[in-house]
PDB file of C-alpha atoms in Angstrom:
ATOM      1  CA  UNK A   1       1.308  10.018  10.485  1.00 95.00           C
ATOM      2  CA  UNK A   2       0.754  12.786   7.968  1.00 98.00           C
ATOM      3  CA  UNK A   3      -0.653  12.087   4.503  1.00 98.00           C
ATOM      4  CA  UNK A   4      -0.648  14.210   1.404  1.00 97.00           C
ATOM      5  CA  UNK A   5      -3.967  13.906  -0.452  1.00 96.00           C
ATOM      6  CA  UNK A   6      -3.994  14.441  -4.229  1.00 94.00           C
ATOM      7  CA  UNK A   7      -1.975  11.811  -6.049  1.00 93.00           C
ATOM      8  CA  UNK A   8      -1.018  10.064  -2.812  1.00 96.00           C
ATOM      9  CA  UNK A   9      -4.322   8.945  -1.331  1.00 97.00           C
ATOM     10  CA  UNK A  10      -6.682  10.009  -4.084  1.00 96.00           C
ATOM     11  CA  UNK A  11      -6.479   9.650  -7.861  1.00 93.00           C
ATOM     12  CA  UNK A  12      -7.442  13.291  -8.396  1.00 92.00           C
ATOM     13  CA  UNK A  13      -4.525  14.642 -10.414  1.00 89.00           C
ATOM     14  CA  UNK A  14      -6.093  13.618 -13.768  1.00 91.00           C
ATOM     15  CA  UNK A  15      -9.259  15.506 -12.757  1.00 93.00           C
ATOM     16  CA  UNK A  16      -7.327  18.666 -11.915  1.00 92.00           C
ATOM     17  CA  UNK A  17      -5.319  18.400 -15.112  1.00 94.00           C
ATOM     18  CA  UNK A  18      -8.473  18.028 -17.218  1.00 94.00           C
ATOM     19  CA  UNK A  19     -10.190  20.957 -15.472  1.00 96.00           C
ATOM     20  CA  UNK A  20      -7.218  23.308 -15.784  1.00 97.00           C
ATOM     21  CA  UNK A  21      -6.533  22.424 -19.405  1.00 97.00           C
ATOM     22  CA  UNK A  22     -10.215  22.667 -20.356  1.00 97.00           C
ATOM     23  CA  UNK A  23     -10.597  26.029 -18.627  1.00 98.00           C
ATOM     24  CA  UNK A  24      -7.513  27.363 -20.401  1.00 98.00           C
ATOM     25  CA  UNK A  25      -8.719  26.049 -23.750  1.00 98.00           C
ATOM     26  CA  UNK A  26     -12.111  27.696 -23.262  1.00 97.00           C
ATOM     27  CA  UNK A  27     -10.302  31.003 -22.773  1.00 97.00           C
ATOM     28  CA  UNK A  28      -8.148  30.531 -25.860  1.00 97.00           C
ATOM     29  CA  UNK A  29      -4.930  29.259 -24.251  1.00 98.00           C
ATOM     30  CA  UNK A  30      -3.141  25.911 -24.486  1.00 98.00           C
ATOM     31  CA  UNK A  31      -1.917  24.477 -21.185  1.00 97.00           C
ATOM     32  CA  UNK A  32       0.532  21.755 -22.183  1.00 97.00           C
ATOM     33  CA  UNK A  33       1.112  18.530 -20.272  1.00 95.00           C
ATOM     34  CA  UNK A  34       4.742  19.553 -19.761  1.00 93.00           C
ATOM     35  CA  UNK A  35       3.767  22.847 -18.108  1.00 95.00           C
ATOM     36  CA  UNK A  36       1.097  21.218 -15.961  1.00 95.00           C
ATOM     37  CA  UNK A  37       3.578  18.690 -14.538  1.00 90.00           C
ATOM     38  CA  UNK A  38       5.312  21.567 -12.759  1.00 89.00           C
ATOM     39  CA  UNK A  39       2.087  22.347 -10.885  1.00 91.00           C
ATOM     40  CA  UNK A  40       1.853  18.987  -9.136  1.00 87.00           C
ATOM     41  CA  UNK A  41       2.049  19.278  -5.364  1.00 84.00           C
ATOM     42  CA  UNK A  42       2.215  23.079  -5.357  1.00 86.00           C
ATOM     43  CA  UNK A  43      -0.339  25.554  -3.978  1.00 87.00           C
ATOM     44  CA  UNK A  44      -2.801  27.135  -6.392  1.00 90.00           C
ATOM     45  CA  UNK A  45      -1.365  30.705  -6.174  1.00 91.00           C
ATOM     46  CA  UNK A  46       2.048  29.400  -7.275  1.00 91.00           C
ATOM     47  CA  UNK A  47       0.461  27.610 -10.230  1.00 94.00           C
ATOM     48  CA  UNK A  48      -1.515  30.709 -11.203  1.00 96.00           C
ATOM     49  CA  UNK A  49       1.726  32.666 -11.139  1.00 95.00           C
ATOM     50  CA  UNK A  50       3.252  30.200 -13.600  1.00 96.00           C
ATOM     51  CA  UNK A  51       0.258  30.654 -15.898  1.00 97.00           C
ATOM     52  CA  UNK A  52       0.837  34.404 -15.939  1.00 97.00           C
ATOM     53  CA  UNK A  53       4.541  33.857 -16.633  1.00 97.00           C
ATOM     54  CA  UNK A  54       3.713  31.502 -19.501  1.00 97.00           C
ATOM     55  CA  UNK A  55       0.778  33.333 -21.093  1.00 97.00           C
ATOM     56  CA  UNK A  56       1.484  36.942 -20.137  1.00 97.00           C
ATOM     57  CA  UNK A  57      -0.384  39.551 -18.134  1.00 96.00           C
ATOM     58  CA  UNK A  58      -3.308  39.463 -20.572  1.00 97.00           C
ATOM     59  CA  UNK A  59      -4.271  35.985 -19.353  1.00 98.00           C
ATOM     60  CA  UNK A  60      -7.815  36.321 -17.895  1.00 98.00           C
ATOM     61  CA  UNK A  61      -7.012  34.953 -14.439  1.00 97.00           C
ATOM     62  CA  UNK A  62     -10.322  35.885 -12.824  1.00 97.00           C
ATOM     63  CA  UNK A  63     -12.268  34.112 -15.568  1.00 97.00           C
ATOM     64  CA  UNK A  64      -9.993  31.103 -15.204  1.00 98.00           C
ATOM     65  CA  UNK A  65     -10.636  31.047 -11.453  1.00 96.00           C
ATOM     66  CA  UNK A  66     -14.367  30.939 -12.135  1.00 96.00           C
ATOM     67  CA  UNK A  67     -14.163  28.242 -14.796  1.00 97.00           C
ATOM     68  CA  UNK A  68     -11.865  25.499 -13.573  1.00 96.00           C
ATOM     69  CA  UNK A  69     -13.460  24.743 -10.170  1.00 94.00           C
ATOM     70  CA  UNK A  70     -16.835  24.095 -11.799  1.00 95.00           C
ATOM     71  CA  UNK A  71     -15.234  21.831 -14.387  1.00 96.00           C
ATOM     72  CA  UNK A  72     -13.300  19.967 -11.685  1.00 94.00           C
ATOM     73  CA  UNK A  73     -16.320  19.481  -9.457  1.00 93.00           C
ATOM     74  CA  UNK A  74     -18.438  18.253 -12.387  1.00 94.00           C
ATOM     75  CA  UNK A  75     -15.769  15.722 -13.402  1.00 92.00           C
ATOM     76  CA  UNK A  76     -15.278  14.551  -9.814  1.00 93.00           C
ATOM     77  CA  UNK A  77     -19.030  14.124  -9.351  1.00 91.00           C
ATOM     78  CA  UNK A  78     -19.490  12.308 -12.666  1.00 91.00           C
ATOM     79  CA  UNK A  79     -16.448  10.041 -12.467  1.00 89.00           C
ATOM     80  CA  UNK A  80     -16.114   9.740  -8.715  1.00 89.00           C
ATOM     81  CA  UNK A  81     -12.823   9.943  -6.847  1.00 94.00           C
ATOM     82  CA  UNK A  82     -10.918   6.690  -6.515  1.00 94.00           C
ATOM     83  CA  UNK A  83      -8.631   5.917  -3.613  1.00 96.00           C
ATOM     84  CA  UNK A  84      -5.145   4.603  -4.280  1.00 96.00           C
ATOM     85  CA  UNK A  85      -4.302   0.926  -3.958  1.00 94.00           C
ATOM     86  CA  UNK A  86      -3.426  -0.029  -0.406  1.00 95.00           C
ATOM     87  CA  UNK A  87      -4.834   3.118   1.221  1.00 97.00           C
ATOM     88  CA  UNK A  88      -7.792   1.579   3.046  1.00 96.00           C
ATOM     89  CA  UNK A  89      -5.650  -1.265   4.359  1.00 95.00           C
ATOM     90  CA  UNK A  90      -3.008   1.184   5.570  1.00 96.00           C
ATOM     91  CA  UNK A  91      -5.581   3.386   7.294  1.00 96.00           C
ATOM     92  CA  UNK A  92      -7.077   0.339   9.015  1.00 95.00           C
ATOM     93  CA  UNK A  93      -3.591  -0.728  10.129  1.00 94.00           C
ATOM     94  CA  UNK A  94      -2.947   2.699  11.663  1.00 95.00           C
ATOM     95  CA  UNK A  95      -6.372   3.002  13.287  1.00 94.00           C
ATOM     96  CA  UNK A  96      -5.981  -0.425  14.895  1.00 94.00           C
ATOM     97  CA  UNK A  97      -2.816   0.898  16.544  1.00 91.00           C
ATOM     98  CA  UNK A  98      -4.415   4.237  17.529  1.00 93.00           C
ATOM     99  CA  UNK A  99      -1.929   6.202  15.420  1.00 93.00           C
ATOM    100  CA  UNK A 100      -3.164   9.800  14.985  1.00 95.00           C
ATOM    101  CA  UNK A 101      -3.391  10.778  11.316  1.00 97.00           C
ATOM    102  CA  UNK A 102      -3.471  14.179   9.624  1.00 98.00           C
ATOM    103  CA  UNK A 103      -3.808  15.317   6.016  1.00 98.00           C
ATOM    104  CA  UNK A 104      -1.396  17.973   4.728  1.00 97.00           C
ATOM    105  CA  UNK A 105      -2.421  19.108   1.266  1.00 96.00           C
ATOM    106  CA  UNK A 106      -1.808  22.028  -1.078  1.00 93.00           C
ATOM    107  CA  UNK A 107      -5.499  21.979  -2.035  1.00 92.00           C
ATOM    108  CA  UNK A 108      -7.808  24.559  -0.497  1.00 91.00           C
ATOM    109  CA  UNK A 109     -10.053  23.572   2.418  1.00 94.00           C
ATOM    110  CA  UNK A 110     -13.240  23.488   0.307  1.00 91.00           C
ATOM    111  CA  UNK A 111     -11.729  21.113  -2.260  1.00 90.00           C
ATOM    112  CA  UNK A 112     -10.162  18.976   0.452  1.00 94.00           C
ATOM    113  CA  UNK A 113     -13.443  18.453   2.294  1.00 94.00           C
ATOM    114  CA  UNK A 114     -15.281  17.735  -0.968  1.00 93.00           C
ATOM    115  CA  UNK A 115     -12.628  15.275  -2.165  1.00 95.00           C
ATOM    116  CA  UNK A 116     -12.552  13.345   1.102  1.00 95.00           C
ATOM    117  CA  UNK A 117     -16.360  13.108   1.096  1.00 93.00           C
ATOM    118  CA  UNK A 118     -16.475  11.932  -2.512  1.00 93.00           C
ATOM    119  CA  UNK A 119     -13.845   9.293  -1.764  1.00 95.00           C
ATOM    120  CA  UNK A 120     -15.687   8.047   1.330  1.00 94.00           C
ATOM    121  CA  UNK A 121     -12.909   9.215   3.665  1.00 96.00           C
ATOM    122  CA  UNK A 122     -14.655  11.979   5.604  1.00 92.00           C
ATOM    123  CA  UNK A 123     -14.035  11.584   9.323  1.00 90.00           C
ATOM    124  CA  UNK A 124     -11.075   9.235   8.888  1.00 93.00           C
ATOM    125  CA  UNK A 125      -8.461  11.806   9.936  1.00 95.00           C
ATOM    126  CA  UNK A 126      -7.807  13.652  13.178  1.00 91.00           C
ATOM    127  CA  UNK A 127      -7.235  16.915  11.320  1.00 94.00           C
ATOM    128  CA  UNK A 128      -6.279  18.366   7.966  1.00 94.00           C
ATOM    129  CA  UNK A 129      -4.184  21.363   6.991  1.00 97.00           C
ATOM    130  CA  UNK A 130      -4.700  22.941   3.578  1.00 96.00           C
ATOM    131  CA  UNK A 131      -2.796  25.279   1.306  1.00 93.00           C
ATOM    132  CA  UNK A 132      -5.014  28.250   2.105  1.00 94.00           C
ATOM    133  CA  UNK A 133      -4.381  27.885   5.847  1.00 95.00           C
ATOM    134  CA  UNK A 134      -0.643  28.655   5.796  1.00 95.00           C
ATOM    135  CA  UNK A 135       1.471  31.577   4.628  1.00 92.00           C
ATOM    136  CA  UNK A 136       3.818  29.470   2.522  1.00 94.00           C
ATOM    137  CA  UNK A 137       2.826  26.341   0.636  1.00 93.00           C
ATOM    138  CA  UNK A 138       4.929  23.348  -0.298  1.00 94.00           C
ATOM    139  CA  UNK A 139       7.920  23.046  -0.732  1.00 95.00           C
ATOM    140  CA  UNK A 140       8.050  25.214   2.417  1.00 96.00           C
ATOM    141  CA  UNK A 141       7.509  23.094   5.561  1.00 97.00           C
ATOM    142  CA  UNK A 142       4.639  25.188   6.982  1.00 97.00           C
ATOM    143  CA  UNK A 143       1.821  22.764   6.178  1.00 97.00           C
ATOM    144  CA  UNK A 144       3.652  19.832   7.747  1.00 98.00           C
ATOM    145  CA  UNK A 145       4.722  21.778  10.818  1.00 98.00           C
ATOM    146  CA  UNK A 146       1.132  22.854  11.452  1.00 97.00           C
ATOM    147  CA  UNK A 147      -0.124  19.297  10.939  1.00 98.00           C
ATOM    148  CA  UNK A 148       2.330  18.015  13.569  1.00 98.00           C
ATOM    149  CA  UNK A 149       1.275  20.799  15.922  1.00 97.00           C
ATOM    150  CA  UNK A 150      -2.389  19.920  15.529  1.00 97.00           C
ATOM    151  CA  UNK A 151      -1.631  16.234  16.139  1.00 97.00           C
ATOM    152  CA  UNK A 152       0.343  17.163  19.243  1.00 96.00           C
ATOM    153  CA  UNK A 153       3.368  15.209  18.012  1.00 96.00           C
ATOM    154  CA  UNK A 154       6.893  16.607  17.437  1.00 97.00           C
ATOM    155  CA  UNK A 155       7.662  16.724  13.685  1.00 97.00           C
ATOM    156  CA  UNK A 156      10.702  14.463  14.104  1.00 95.00           C
ATOM    157  CA  UNK A 157       8.401  11.734  15.433  1.00 94.00           C
ATOM    158  CA  UNK A 158       6.056  11.982  12.436  1.00 96.00           C
ATOM    159  CA  UNK A 159       6.125   9.954   9.241  1.00 96.00           C
ATOM    160  CA  UNK A 160       4.955  11.788   6.116  1.00 97.00           C
ATOM    161  CA  UNK A 161       3.701  10.192   2.906  1.00 98.00           C
ATOM    162  CA  UNK A 162       4.041  12.166  -0.323  1.00 97.00           C
ATOM    163  CA  UNK A 163       3.914  11.719  -4.106  1.00 95.00           C
ATOM    164  CA  UNK A 164       5.489  14.960  -5.383  1.00 93.00           C
ATOM    165  CA  UNK A 165       8.857  16.688  -5.259  1.00 93.00           C
ATOM    166  CA  UNK A 166       7.421  19.815  -3.627  1.00 93.00           C
ATOM    167  CA  UNK A 167       5.685  17.718  -0.991  1.00 95.00           C
ATOM    168  CA  UNK A 168       8.592  15.455  -0.106  1.00 97.00           C
ATOM    169  CA  UNK A 169      10.934  18.448   0.184  1.00 97.00           C
ATOM    170  CA  UNK A 170       8.399  20.144   2.497  1.00 97.00           C
ATOM    171  CA  UNK A 171       8.071  17.078   4.726  1.00 97.00           C
ATOM    172  CA  UNK A 172      11.834  16.644   4.901  1.00 97.00           C
ATOM    173  CA  UNK A 173      12.325  20.336   5.748  1.00 97.00           C
ATOM    174  CA  UNK A 174       9.820  19.908   8.597  1.00 98.00           C
ATOM    175  CA  UNK A 175      12.071  17.202  10.051  1.00 97.00           C
ATOM    176  CA  UNK A 176       9.735  14.290   9.361  1.00 97.00           C
ATOM    177  CA  UNK A 177      10.635  10.839   8.074  1.00 96.00           C
ATOM    178  CA  UNK A 178       9.495  11.319   4.486  1.00 96.00           C
ATOM    179  CA  UNK A 179       8.251   8.419   2.347  1.00 97.00           C
ATOM    180  CA  UNK A 180       7.867   9.031  -1.385  1.00 97.00           C
ATOM    181  CA  UNK A 181       5.331   7.195  -3.540  1.00 97.00           C
ATOM    182  CA  UNK A 182       5.451   8.847  -6.989  1.00 94.00           C
ATOM    183  CA  UNK A 183       2.152   9.195  -8.823  1.00 90.00           C
ATOM    184  CA  UNK A 184       2.306   9.928 -12.568  1.00 77.00           C
ATOM    185  CA  UNK A 185       5.393  12.142 -12.273  1.00 82.00           C
ATOM    186  CA  UNK A 186       8.514   9.971 -11.723  1.00 86.00           C
ATOM    187  CA  UNK A 187      10.715  10.758  -8.752  1.00 90.00           C
ATOM    188  CA  UNK A 188      13.233  13.483  -9.537  1.00 92.00           C
ATOM    189  CA  UNK A 189      16.768  13.362  -8.165  1.00 95.00           C
ATOM    190  CA  UNK A 190      15.826  16.084  -5.671  1.00 95.00           C
ATOM    191  CA  UNK A 191      12.795  14.122  -4.458  1.00 94.00           C
ATOM    192  CA  UNK A 192      14.700  10.835  -4.215  1.00 94.00           C
ATOM    193  CA  UNK A 193      17.441  12.467  -2.127  1.00 94.00           C
ATOM    194  CA  UNK A 194      14.913  14.048   0.241  1.00 94.00           C
ATOM    195  CA  UNK A 195      12.996  10.814   0.798  1.00 96.00           C
ATOM    196  CA  UNK A 196      13.950   8.272   3.443  1.00 95.00           C
ATOM    197  CA  UNK A 197      12.289   5.621   1.257  1.00 95.00           C
ATOM    198  CA  UNK A 198      10.911   5.540  -2.286  1.00 96.00           C
ATOM    199  CA  UNK A 199       8.148   2.978  -2.927  1.00 95.00           C
ATOM    200  CA  UNK A 200       5.838   2.050  -5.792  1.00 94.00           C
ATOM    201  CA  UNK A 201       2.580   2.154  -3.803  1.00 94.00           C
ATOM    202  CA  UNK A 202       0.901   2.438  -0.416  1.00 95.00           C
ATOM    203  CA  UNK A 203       0.900  -1.353  -0.212  1.00 93.00           C
ATOM    204  CA  UNK A 204       4.653  -1.350   0.418  1.00 92.00           C
ATOM    205  CA  UNK A 205       4.359   1.663   2.713  1.00 93.00           C
ATOM    206  CA  UNK A 206       2.521  -0.389   5.333  1.00 90.00           C
ATOM    207  CA  UNK A 207       5.489  -2.715   5.825  1.00 89.00           C
ATOM    208  CA  UNK A 208       7.966   0.175   5.989  1.00 92.00           C
ATOM    209  CA  UNK A 209       5.821   1.992   8.561  1.00 91.00           C
ATOM    210  CA  UNK A 210       5.570  -1.167  10.660  1.00 89.00           C
ATOM    211  CA  UNK A 211       9.364  -1.468  10.613  1.00 89.00           C
ATOM    212  CA  UNK A 212       9.811   2.192  11.577  1.00 87.00           C
ATOM    213  CA  UNK A 213       7.361   1.764  14.464  1.00 79.00           C
ATOM    214  CA  UNK A 214       9.201  -1.340  15.684  1.00 79.00           C
ATOM    215  CA  UNK A 215      12.555   0.469  15.528  1.00 69.00           C
ATOM    216  CA  UNK A 216      11.144   3.458  17.424  1.00 61.00           C
ATOM    217  CA  UNK A 217       9.690   1.173  20.110  1.00 49.00           C
ATOM    218  CA  UNK A 218      12.996  -0.667  20.475  1.00 48.00           C
ATOM    219  CA  UNK A 219      14.938   2.590  20.783  1.00 48.00           C
ATOM    220  CA  UNK A 220      12.513   3.848  23.423  1.00 40.00           C
ATOM    221  CA  UNK A 221      12.889   0.656  25.462  1.00 43.00           C
ATOM    222  CA  UNK A 222      16.666   0.919  25.296  1.00 44.00           C
ATOM    223  CA  UNK A 223      16.555   4.521  26.548  1.00 46.00           C
ATOM    224  CA  UNK A 224      14.260   3.540  29.414  1.00 36.00           C
ATOM    225  CA  UNK A 225      16.587   0.713  30.484  1.00 46.00           C
ATOM    226  CA  UNK A 226      19.580   3.037  30.276  1.00 46.00           C
ATOM    227  CA  UNK A 227      17.881   5.516  32.580  1.00 50.00           C
TER     228      UNK A 227
END
């Protein structure tokens, strides 16, 4: 199993949105909700590139890079980081069955470790792969391919859980069974086509995963009998 983090497991997207918009405002620029939506699920360098495209080369990127992480960390510390409904039950379900679990996120390693600690999830995953650990971020499949490699499981035998278009396209391109649980950005046509299933929450995901596991077990038994 491979989980995205922000927006899928953790309710962190509002914190990132607040930090990025506040940092831009402090520098004299308005980052609209509509522009920010396009950042969801994508690696930070891609999002910074969009800021330059929108605001021009005069945008003080280095100052922005100094400002927003401090704002984000302060908000996360003050408000805490909530886990999504159904996550803890799903993790318990997987751990009971000794299913290896990885995190594949566009966030950098420092933010990933901090977020998991703040949410009480540190140590719950076999490994995590972050946006700064691969050459190409989502929607390229690199993060998911590396996660499968670190789990020691072929990508086609992995199930991926995602909330964004960029993420679900990446998981699908990696050859995984991709489950989409939209956060506050509704599923686009592209995302819906890439997903094997689209669900409202992680609560429903548990039942789908159980069905997929049962089907895989049945197929394996049939192959063994045939041999």
